[in-house]
Amino acid sequence: MSATINDLAALRDGSKTDQRLSTPARDAFTIVGKGVPVKDAIEKVTGSIKYGVDFAVPHMAHGKILRSPHAHARIVRIDTARAEAIPGVYGVVTHEDAPGGTWENAWFNYRGRIMDGTARFVGDEIAAVAAVSAEIAEHALAAIDIEWEILPAVFDPHEARKPGAPQIRDEGNERDAYVVEWGDIAEGHDLADVLVESDVVFASQQYASIGRNACVAEWMNDRVTLWTSSQTPSELRDGVHEAFEIPLSKVRVMALPSGSSFGSWWSANFMLVTVMLAKKIRRAVKIELSNAECMGTVKRRHIEHTRGRMGAKRDGTLTLAQFDHVIDNGAYGFKDDVGFFCVDMWGRALHGDYQVHAVNTNLVTAGCMRGVGDITLGSAVERTANRVAAELDIDPIEFRLKNQIRPGEPLRMRHSLHNMDCSVEEYLAGIPEELRAEWPELFHLSSGSTAEILTTGAEAFRWSERWQGWGKPDSVDGPLRRAVGVGTGAHVCGVEFEGSSSAVVRINGDGSAKVHASCGRQGQGSETTLSQVAAEELGIPFTMIEIETGDTDSCPWSHGSLASNTLYRIGWAVRAAAKDAKRQLLEIAGREVFHLAPDELQVVEGVIAPVDGSQPGVSVEDVMNMLRLADTLGQTSSITGRPATPMPPSTAFARHFAAHFAEVEVDIETGEIRLTDYLATQDSGTIVNPQVMKNQVIGGAICGAGFALFEELHFGDDGRVLNANMLDYKLLRCADFPHQAGVIFGDSYDPVGPFGARGAGEAPMAASVAAIQAAVFNATGVWVELPMTPERVLTAMGVI
Amino acid sequence: MSTTTTEIARFTYVRPTDLAAAVAAGAAAGPGGRYWAGGTDLMLEWQRKQRPIETSIDITGLTELRGILIDPSEIRIGALTTLAEIERSAALHPDLESLAAIAAVMCTPQTRTLATVAGNLCNASPAADLAPPLIVLGARIATATSDGGRELELEDLFTAPKQTVLTDGELLTHITIPLSGQRAASYGRIARTVVDIALTLSACSLTLDQQGTVSAARIAFGSVAPTPLRALSGEQLLLGKTLAELTPALLAEAAAAAAGDANPIDDIRTSAAYRRHTVRVLTQRALAKTVARLSRGGDQ
Ligand SMILES: Cc1cc2nc3c(=O)[nH]c(=O)nc-3n(C[C@H](O)[C@H](O)[C@H](O)COP(=O)(O)OP(=O)(O)OC[C@H]3O[C@@H](n4cnc5c(N)ncnc54)[C@H](O)[C@@H]3O)c2cc1C
């Protein structure tokens, strides 16, 4: 067993790229790789799990938020006297009560004060009331008198870029362009035998998480505790610290599971409004959002617009990828890029130039949603690449095998360099030798690619039989056209930009262990997979491992569950913490029990024994108890392990990949599209739990298919969201997706991630959009704009 | 803080145990009174404060308004018959087949167990799925009030979105489908996902007399006008024709004429142009299916 535990070291002896563990070693894992049921399955099906909306504390008040009816307006005067006089009202907060601090959601998904007297979108938080009941609080909102100065508003990002456009933020509307370039574009043009231009607009997708959210906040003197559903407990704690300008040690976030979230429930301003209200009335307050508030006032995916071109030689070599991409940040988003990992994916292009321009508008805040950048810019690049391949009459799989990144090749995205004031070499020279030894070659892909999954997927999908060529259906039955399509996606596996994710593993006196790792529980199964990682490393049975994910007082800082981060980066930290705890345990056992060096011992199924079998084993519990009960000097009652070093900077080497195969049936008279067959393949290194991973992959495919077919927020002329409800914001149901959809995993092994695993959650979305759009093209012969509603299909075909 | 004087949206709840008590309660409640059948539309209206409810009269206990009765001259569907019951009724009578098929794609299984036929009709949504297929079956409705009641053609029930000719306290008690001749009916419906209201819906029926000529033709649409709509223009072209004369070309012509009666709007669900186009396609397909059914019937 210890061989598997030391596999990382063994791997590093080999080459730094495309390291694979031979299958026998992977077979030796005891719990990693097993499809154990998710830890919270029973809690969920019996309803005992508590989400934000379910949570309450004694004697709490209920809050409601007054929201702006205007897209852009300044409060000239606000009078809360009538509201405060209503029986049952505890108090009202307005911008006059707001603390001075500017707070930020992870990666500038939000940046602003909690309230500052200006409304920047219809639905912006203006004031809040706390009362004995939510009904009274709501009633009192109408008794807040406001005199507004209406300001000019701008909703179109292109308009908002123009000089003289209404200014939404003090910092100005536009962020600095985010640029990735290599080679020489002019040369790329010259080399190209075919050149294809694209101009694609993407509507905004809503997270539309099935669960709503609520926040309970309670102050005890100058310390505050929050209970809310969040994927990013540590980031939320940071936000409260920033807004209220109080020490981090005085803020405790107790993050609850969110259920499906897709990025919606990181930190949200309504949570900080709750904290403000609780502070003012000196009593715990709960604010519970309605579905319309969840869908219309928190966040959404950016509206995006891609324009660009790709060129290739006759043999299919991409000579050029040049894209200009505009995103709208809405009112409080402050991002300058959308993490578009298609750039790396198609990074073999000889010359490249990608520019992202991020602009504020008076629409509800935009932020990262699952597959950020990849299902927009990424799918535009896939579509452009497909059109190049079509011009050259090259099979899409062949075209991808020729032009997509393989291990050891350069990564074009170099976020990390932006803030560096020296060369990479100089920087590396300053990193301690023992740390650097763990780092794969920076800015080169360390492992995995689309190559293997495209090949195995094509075979399983019978691609060569079914594919009839570009723009050609494989069957025609009256108005019904069937065709197949393939699409690919790549995404990071978490990023390091805001700090190193850490974790703590505690071995208890009874031989059980508790993991403390701050992350989300949005149905992605991290409570289970992280426990599997800890169990594998510790040698303690999985059933003896429990995990705390939400309490920032016991969990060290971590990014949380975003950017396909959890299993890779937090999993790395959990494994490192488990290793540290095990080292301490074996040191004690070696010294007190076996009189052997720690590396001569191993733990298997909760029993410590010499590797060579020279002495009988002793259970972890007995070792711990021996120390507690016996009259020894080496007393211990619990062992705490933590990572000794930060994780290698994985943005600079790790990606996960997806390749999806879709078959659609298009009714060319009504424009309806039916998904009739589907295969999703995924390269995420070691699959820690195949059930969990299957769920992630199919979930991503369905969410991507929703974006491809129906999902779209509509905005009124006044910037208001018109379909903040599940009736007119159409999500795909399970029955809209092929039941027999298959999933196949690649076989790569990551050199850094826990037991060879990488991230997983976002590439599947990107691949799905591209695959479905290509299949519709093959069925109809036209590229249909997203979402490909029946109406857009008929419009593209010139029928209406 | 024990008592408050704050106004909160509340309503009076009444649960009559027979029809007489129900209509008496309806009369007493006046304009603020609403019958509560499955509640699947009413509950949302109440939550969204779309229309005030002062008195909710829960009629779910009126067992006499449940169930389907079939006799030689008519099918009688009780007001409180649920969509799930309609869904399961296909085998009872050929005329129920098309209704059952449409009920099966409405709402969700959970909602179908609550939602009633009368609720779907009285809610008077332009997209009410049961209205067009019932209209093409020539359905009539019967109502009760504290001083009597009346019968009327279903197609005369609707006046505007969410509005009917029913007076305050008037209760729909049952729907009747008169039976005569050899009839077949079909429908076509376009929705975005498996759970959705129709973007467009077209239903049609053709009845053959003893001589095998079309003695009645009906076409009705959903979601293309402020109310469920009977498309008379298309029907004329089909009357008096034999099955052999109902060629694809004639059906296409009838469908195009029928589509001309549609008066759709642009909304966030789709455009008027899309609705106008697809209601024609759906009508043509429904007519073809109906003719095929009748031809099969003739062979037997
Ligand atoms: C998730 C969901 C999906 C849905 N999908 C569809 C769909 O696909 N197609 C569709 O057409 N509808 C759909 N609906 C709407 C709704 O379910 C149907 O219209 C249903 O048939 C309404 O019946 P009900 O018994 O629930 O009516 P209720 O909500 O009880 O009543 C609706 C209205 O009719 C009045 N009313 C009810 N019974 C009588 C009576 N006997 N006499 C006089 N007035 C009466 C009520 O006062 C009220 O104004 C959906 C609803 C939901 C929640």
Tab-separated table of N, CA and C in Angstrom, chain A residues 93-171:
chain	number	residue	atom	x	y	z
A	93	VAL	N	-32.237	49.609	7.265
A	93	VAL	CA	-30.913	50.110	6.880
A	93	VAL	C	-30.968	50.682	5.470
A	94	THR	N	-30.180	51.744	5.285
A	94	THR	CA	-30.035	52.344	3.955
A	94	THR	C	-28.540	52.567	3.737
A	95	HIS	N	-28.215	53.212	2.614
A	95	HIS	CA	-26.790	53.478	2.365
A	95	HIS	C	-26.191	54.346	3.463
A	96	GLU	N	-27.050	55.081	4.189
A	96	GLU	CA	-26.503	55.925	5.255
A	96	GLU	C	-25.941	55.078	6.393
A	97	ASP	N	-26.378	53.831	6.482
A	97	ASP	CA	-25.843	52.935	7.518
A	97	ASP	C	-24.683	52.100	7.001
A	98	ALA	N	-24.424	52.163	5.710
A	98	ALA	CA	-23.471	51.219	5.119
A	98	ALA	C	-22.050	51.529	5.553
A	99	PRO	N	-21.272	50.486	5.861
A	99	PRO	CA	-19.868	50.700	6.200
A	99	PRO	C	-19.109	51.196	4.974
A	100	GLY	N	-17.916	51.744	5.196
A	100	GLY	CA	-17.182	52.390	4.108
A	100	GLY	C	-16.434	51.452	3.190
A	101	GLY	N	-16.244	50.211	3.619
A	101	GLY	CA	-15.361	49.318	2.862
A	101	GLY	C	-15.948	48.855	1.540
A	102	THR	N	-15.046	48.676	0.569
A	102	THR	CA	-15.418	48.064	-0.713
A	102	THR	C	-15.101	46.581	-0.591
A	103	TRP	N	-16.054	45.754	-0.935
A	103	TRP	CA	-15.783	44.314	-0.835
A	103	TRP	C	-15.756	43.692	-2.218
A	104	GLU	N	-15.087	42.561	-2.295
A	104	GLU	CA	-14.946	41.883	-3.571
A	104	GLU	C	-15.332	40.424	-3.453
A	105	ASN	N	-16.054	39.976	-4.437
A	105	ASN	CA	-16.337	38.560	-4.586
A	105	ASN	C	-15.100	37.958	-5.268
A	106	ALA	N	-14.904	36.660	-5.174
A	106	ALA	CA	-13.746	36.044	-5.794
A	106	ALA	C	-13.590	36.552	-7.229
A	107	TRP	N	-12.351	36.820	-7.616
A	107	TRP	CA	-12.031	37.267	-8.981
A	107	TRP	C	-12.942	38.355	-9.496
A	108	PHE	N	-13.215	39.298	-8.640
A	108	PHE	CA	-13.983	40.466	-9.081
A	108	PHE	C	-15.331	40.129	-9.689
A	109	ASN	N	-15.940	39.057	-9.202
A	109	ASN	CA	-17.311	38.811	-9.632
A	109	ASN	C	-18.235	39.885	-9.073
A	110	TYR	N	-17.747	40.609	-8.078
A	110	TYR	CA	-18.484	41.737	-7.519
A	110	TYR	C	-17.445	42.652	-6.930
A	111	ARG	N	-17.634	43.937	-7.127
A	111	ARG	CA	-16.761	44.872	-6.445
A	111	ARG	C	-17.582	46.112	-6.167
A	112	GLY	N	-17.694	46.466	-4.908
A	112	GLY	CA	-18.443	47.666	-4.568
A	112	GLY	C	-18.688	47.747	-3.076
A	113	ARG	N	-19.322	48.831	-2.671
A	113	ARG	CA	-19.764	48.916	-1.278
A	113	ARG	C	-21.102	48.185	-1.176
A	114	ILE	N	-21.531	47.914	0.044
A	114	ILE	CA	-22.784	47.165	0.199
A	114	ILE	C	-23.936	48.004	-0.364
A	115	MET	N	-23.943	49.275	-0.014
A	115	MET	CA	-24.890	50.240	-0.592
A	115	MET	C	-24.165	51.570	-0.599
A	116	ASP	N	-24.368	52.353	-1.640
A	116	ASP	CA	-23.698	53.654	-1.637
A	116	ASP	C	-24.600	54.784	-2.131
A	117	GLY	N	-25.890	54.539	-2.161
A	117	GLY	CA	-26.806	55.624	-2.529
A	117	GLY	C	-27.030	55.747	-4.026
A	118	THR	N	-26.396	54.872	-4.818
A	118	THR	CA	-26.656	54.870	-6.254
A	118	THR	C	-27.152	53.486	-6.656
A	119	ALA	N	-28.206	53.462	-7.451
A	119	ALA	CA	-28.696	52.199	-7.995
A	119	ALA	C	-28.103	52.044	-9.373
A	120	ARG	N	-27.550	50.870	-9.651
A	120	ARG	CA	-26.873	50.656	-10.936
A	120	ARG	C	-27.556	49.619	-11.814
A	121	PHE	N	-28.586	48.981	-11.323
A	121	PHE	CA	-29.398	48.102	-12.180
A	121	PHE	C	-30.782	47.971	-11.548
A	122	VAL	N	-31.757	47.585	-12.338
A	122	VAL	CA	-33.104	47.377	-11.798
A	122	VAL	C	-33.037	46.143	-10.896
A	123	GLY	N	-33.289	46.375	-9.597
A	123	GLY	CA	-33.169	45.267	-8.658
A	123	GLY	C	-32.008	45.445	-7.691
A	124	ASP	N	-31.224	46.508	-7.894
A	124	ASP	CA	-30.084	46.780	-7.003
A	124	ASP	C	-30.586	47.000	-5.568
A	125	GLU	N	-29.782	46.583	-4.591
A	125	GLU	CA	-30.162	46.727	-3.182
A	125	GLU	C	-30.087	48.190	-2.746
A	126	ILE	N	-31.200	48.711	-2.246
A	126	ILE	CA	-31.311	50.123	-1.879
A	126	ILE	C	-31.455	50.298	-0.376
A	127	ALA	N	-32.203	49.418	0.248
A	127	ALA	CA	-32.457	49.499	1.685
A	127	ALA	C	-32.961	48.135	2.113
A	128	ALA	N	-33.047	47.916	3.425
A	128	ALA	CA	-33.591	46.651	3.905
A	128	ALA	C	-34.304	46.871	5.218
A	129	VAL	N	-35.323	46.062	5.439
A	129	VAL	CA	-36.129	46.170	6.656
A	129	VAL	C	-36.058	44.853	7.407
A	130	ALA	N	-35.941	44.933	8.734
A	130	ALA	CA	-36.057	43.737	9.567
A	130	ALA	C	-37.326	43.859	10.394
A	131	ALA	N	-38.049	42.745	10.500
A	131	ALA	CA	-39.314	42.771	11.238
A	131	ALA	C	-39.571	41.409	11.856
A	132	VAL	N	-40.656	41.322	12.606
A	132	VAL	CA	-40.976	40.040	13.241
A	132	VAL	C	-41.344	38.974	12.223
A	133	SER	N	-41.819	39.386	11.075
A	133	SER	CA	-42.117	38.392	10.038
A	133	SER	C	-41.696	38.942	8.688
A	134	ALA	N	-41.498	38.039	7.758
A	134	ALA	CA	-41.101	38.452	6.401
A	134	ALA	C	-42.217	39.277	5.763
A	135	GLU	N	-43.486	38.933	6.067
A	135	GLU	CA	-44.606	39.664	5.475
A	135	GLU	C	-44.605	41.116	5.936
A	136	ILE	N	-44.371	41.314	7.226
A	136	ILE	CA	-44.361	42.701	7.733
A	136	ILE	C	-43.171	43.460	7.141
A	137	ALA	N	-42.040	42.785	7.073
A	137	ALA	CA	-40.859	43.450	6.486
A	137	ALA	C	-41.155	43.868	5.050
A	138	GLU	N	-41.791	42.979	4.303
A	138	GLU	CA	-42.105	43.284	2.911
A	138	GLU	C	-43.077	44.451	2.817
A	139	HIS	N	-44.078	44.418	3.676
A	139	HIS	CA	-45.081	45.482	3.696
A	139	HIS	C	-44.397	46.829	3.994
A	140	ALA	N	-43.431	46.789	4.909
A	140	ALA	CA	-42.773	48.041	5.329
A	140	ALA	C	-41.901	48.624	4.213
A	141	LEU	N	-41.461	47.781	3.292
A	141	LEU	CA	-40.619	48.309	2.201
A	141	LEU	C	-41.343	49.432	1.454
A	142	ALA	N	-42.656	49.237	1.317
A	142	ALA	CA	-43.448	50.217	0.555
A	142	ALA	C	-43.558	51.545	1.304
A	143	ALA	N	-43.202	51.546	2.581
A	143	ALA	CA	-43.326	52.782	3.374
A	143	ALA	C	-41.990	53.531	3.475
A	144	ILE	N	-41.026	53.113	2.664
A	144	ILE	CA	-39.761	53.866	2.610
A	144	ILE	C	-39.899	54.892	1.489
A	145	ASP	N	-39.735	56.156	1.831
A	145	ASP	CA	-39.937	57.218	0.836
A	145	ASP	C	-38.605	57.644	0.257
A	146	ILE	N	-38.548	57.644	-1.076
A	146	ILE	CA	-37.277	57.969	-1.743
A	146	ILE	C	-37.497	59.032	-2.804
A	147	GLU	N	-36.600	59.996	-2.797
A	147	GLU	CA	-36.571	60.941	-3.910
A	147	GLU	C	-35.369	60.570	-4.775
A	148	TRP	N	-35.631	60.257	-6.028
A	148	TRP	CA	-34.578	59.788	-6.929
A	148	TRP	C	-34.136	60.881	-7.892
A	149	GLU	N	-32.875	60.835	-8.232
A	149	GLU	CA	-32.414	61.578	-9.405
A	149	GLU	C	-32.088	60.504	-10.458
A	150	ILE	N	-32.873	60.478	-11.511
A	150	ILE	CA	-32.689	59.433	-12.524
A	150	ILE	C	-31.457	59.772	-13.368
A	151	LEU	N	-30.575	58.823	-13.543
A	151	LEU	CA	-29.355	59.031	-14.330
A	151	LEU	C	-29.488	58.283	-15.660
A	152	PRO	N	-28.793	58.747	-16.685
A	152	PRO	CA	-28.840	58.002	-17.948
A	152	PRO	C	-28.237	56.610	-17.756
A	153	ALA	N	-28.802	55.638	-18.424
A	153	ALA	CA	-28.353	54.254	-18.260
A	153	ALA	C	-27.864	53.708	-19.590
A	154	VAL	N	-27.013	52.700	-19.521
A	154	VAL	CA	-26.511	52.076	-20.741
A	154	VAL	C	-26.537	50.561	-20.550
A	155	PHE	N	-27.051	49.871	-21.561
A	155	PHE	CA	-27.235	48.426	-21.431
A	155	PHE	C	-26.387	47.621	-22.405
A	156	ASP	N	-25.899	48.291	-23.424
A	156	ASP	CA	-25.141	47.581	-24.443
A	156	ASP	C	-23.650	47.803	-24.195
A	157	PRO	N	-22.886	46.726	-24.086
A	157	PRO	CA	-21.464	46.905	-23.762
A	157	PRO	C	-20.714	47.736	-24.804
A	158	HIS	N	-21.110	47.625	-26.059
A	158	HIS	CA	-20.426	48.430	-27.087
A	158	HIS	C	-20.718	49.908	-26.866
A	159	GLU	N	-21.980	50.206	-26.516
A	159	GLU	CA	-22.336	51.608	-26.227
A	159	GLU	C	-21.574	52.103	-25.002
A	160	ALA	N	-21.459	51.226	-24.010
A	160	ALA	CA	-20.830	51.631	-22.747
A	160	ALA	C	-19.342	51.913	-22.907
A	161	ARG	N	-18.750	51.434	-24.001
A	161	ARG	CA	-17.318	51.681	-24.246
A	161	ARG	C	-17.082	53.050	-24.851
A	162	LYS	N	-18.132	53.625	-25.429
A	162	LYS	CA	-17.935	54.865	-26.183
A	162	LYS	C	-17.666	56.043	-25.256
A	163	PRO	N	-16.891	56.998	-25.752
A	163	PRO	CA	-16.683	58.202	-24.946
A	163	PRO	C	-18.034	58.882	-24.741
A	164	GLY	N	-18.228	59.428	-23.565
A	164	GLY	CA	-19.486	60.108	-23.305
A	164	GLY	C	-20.597	59.177	-22.864
A	165	ALA	N	-20.321	57.862	-22.790
A	165	ALA	CA	-21.351	56.938	-22.293
A	165	ALA	C	-21.573	57.211	-20.810
A	166	PRO	N	-22.788	56.944	-20.327
A	166	PRO	CA	-23.020	57.089	-18.884
A	166	PRO	C	-21.982	56.271	-18.118
A	167	GLN	N	-21.406	56.849	-17.098
A	167	GLN	CA	-20.385	56.139	-16.321
A	167	GLN	C	-21.042	55.434	-15.143
A	168	ILE	N	-20.801	54.155	-15.059
A	168	ILE	CA	-21.484	53.343	-14.055
A	168	ILE	C	-20.661	53.248	-12.782
A	169	ARG	N	-19.359	53.277	-12.946
A	169	ARG	CA	-18.491	53.108	-11.769
A	169	ARG	C	-17.471	54.229	-11.704
A	170	ASP	N	-16.964	54.466	-10.489
A	170	ASP	CA	-15.910	55.468	-10.321
A	170	ASP	C	-14.679	55.098	-11.131
A	171	GLU	N	-14.422	53.801	-11.253
A	171	GLU	CA	-13.214	53.345	-11.962
A	171	GLU	C	-13.374	53.450	-13.468
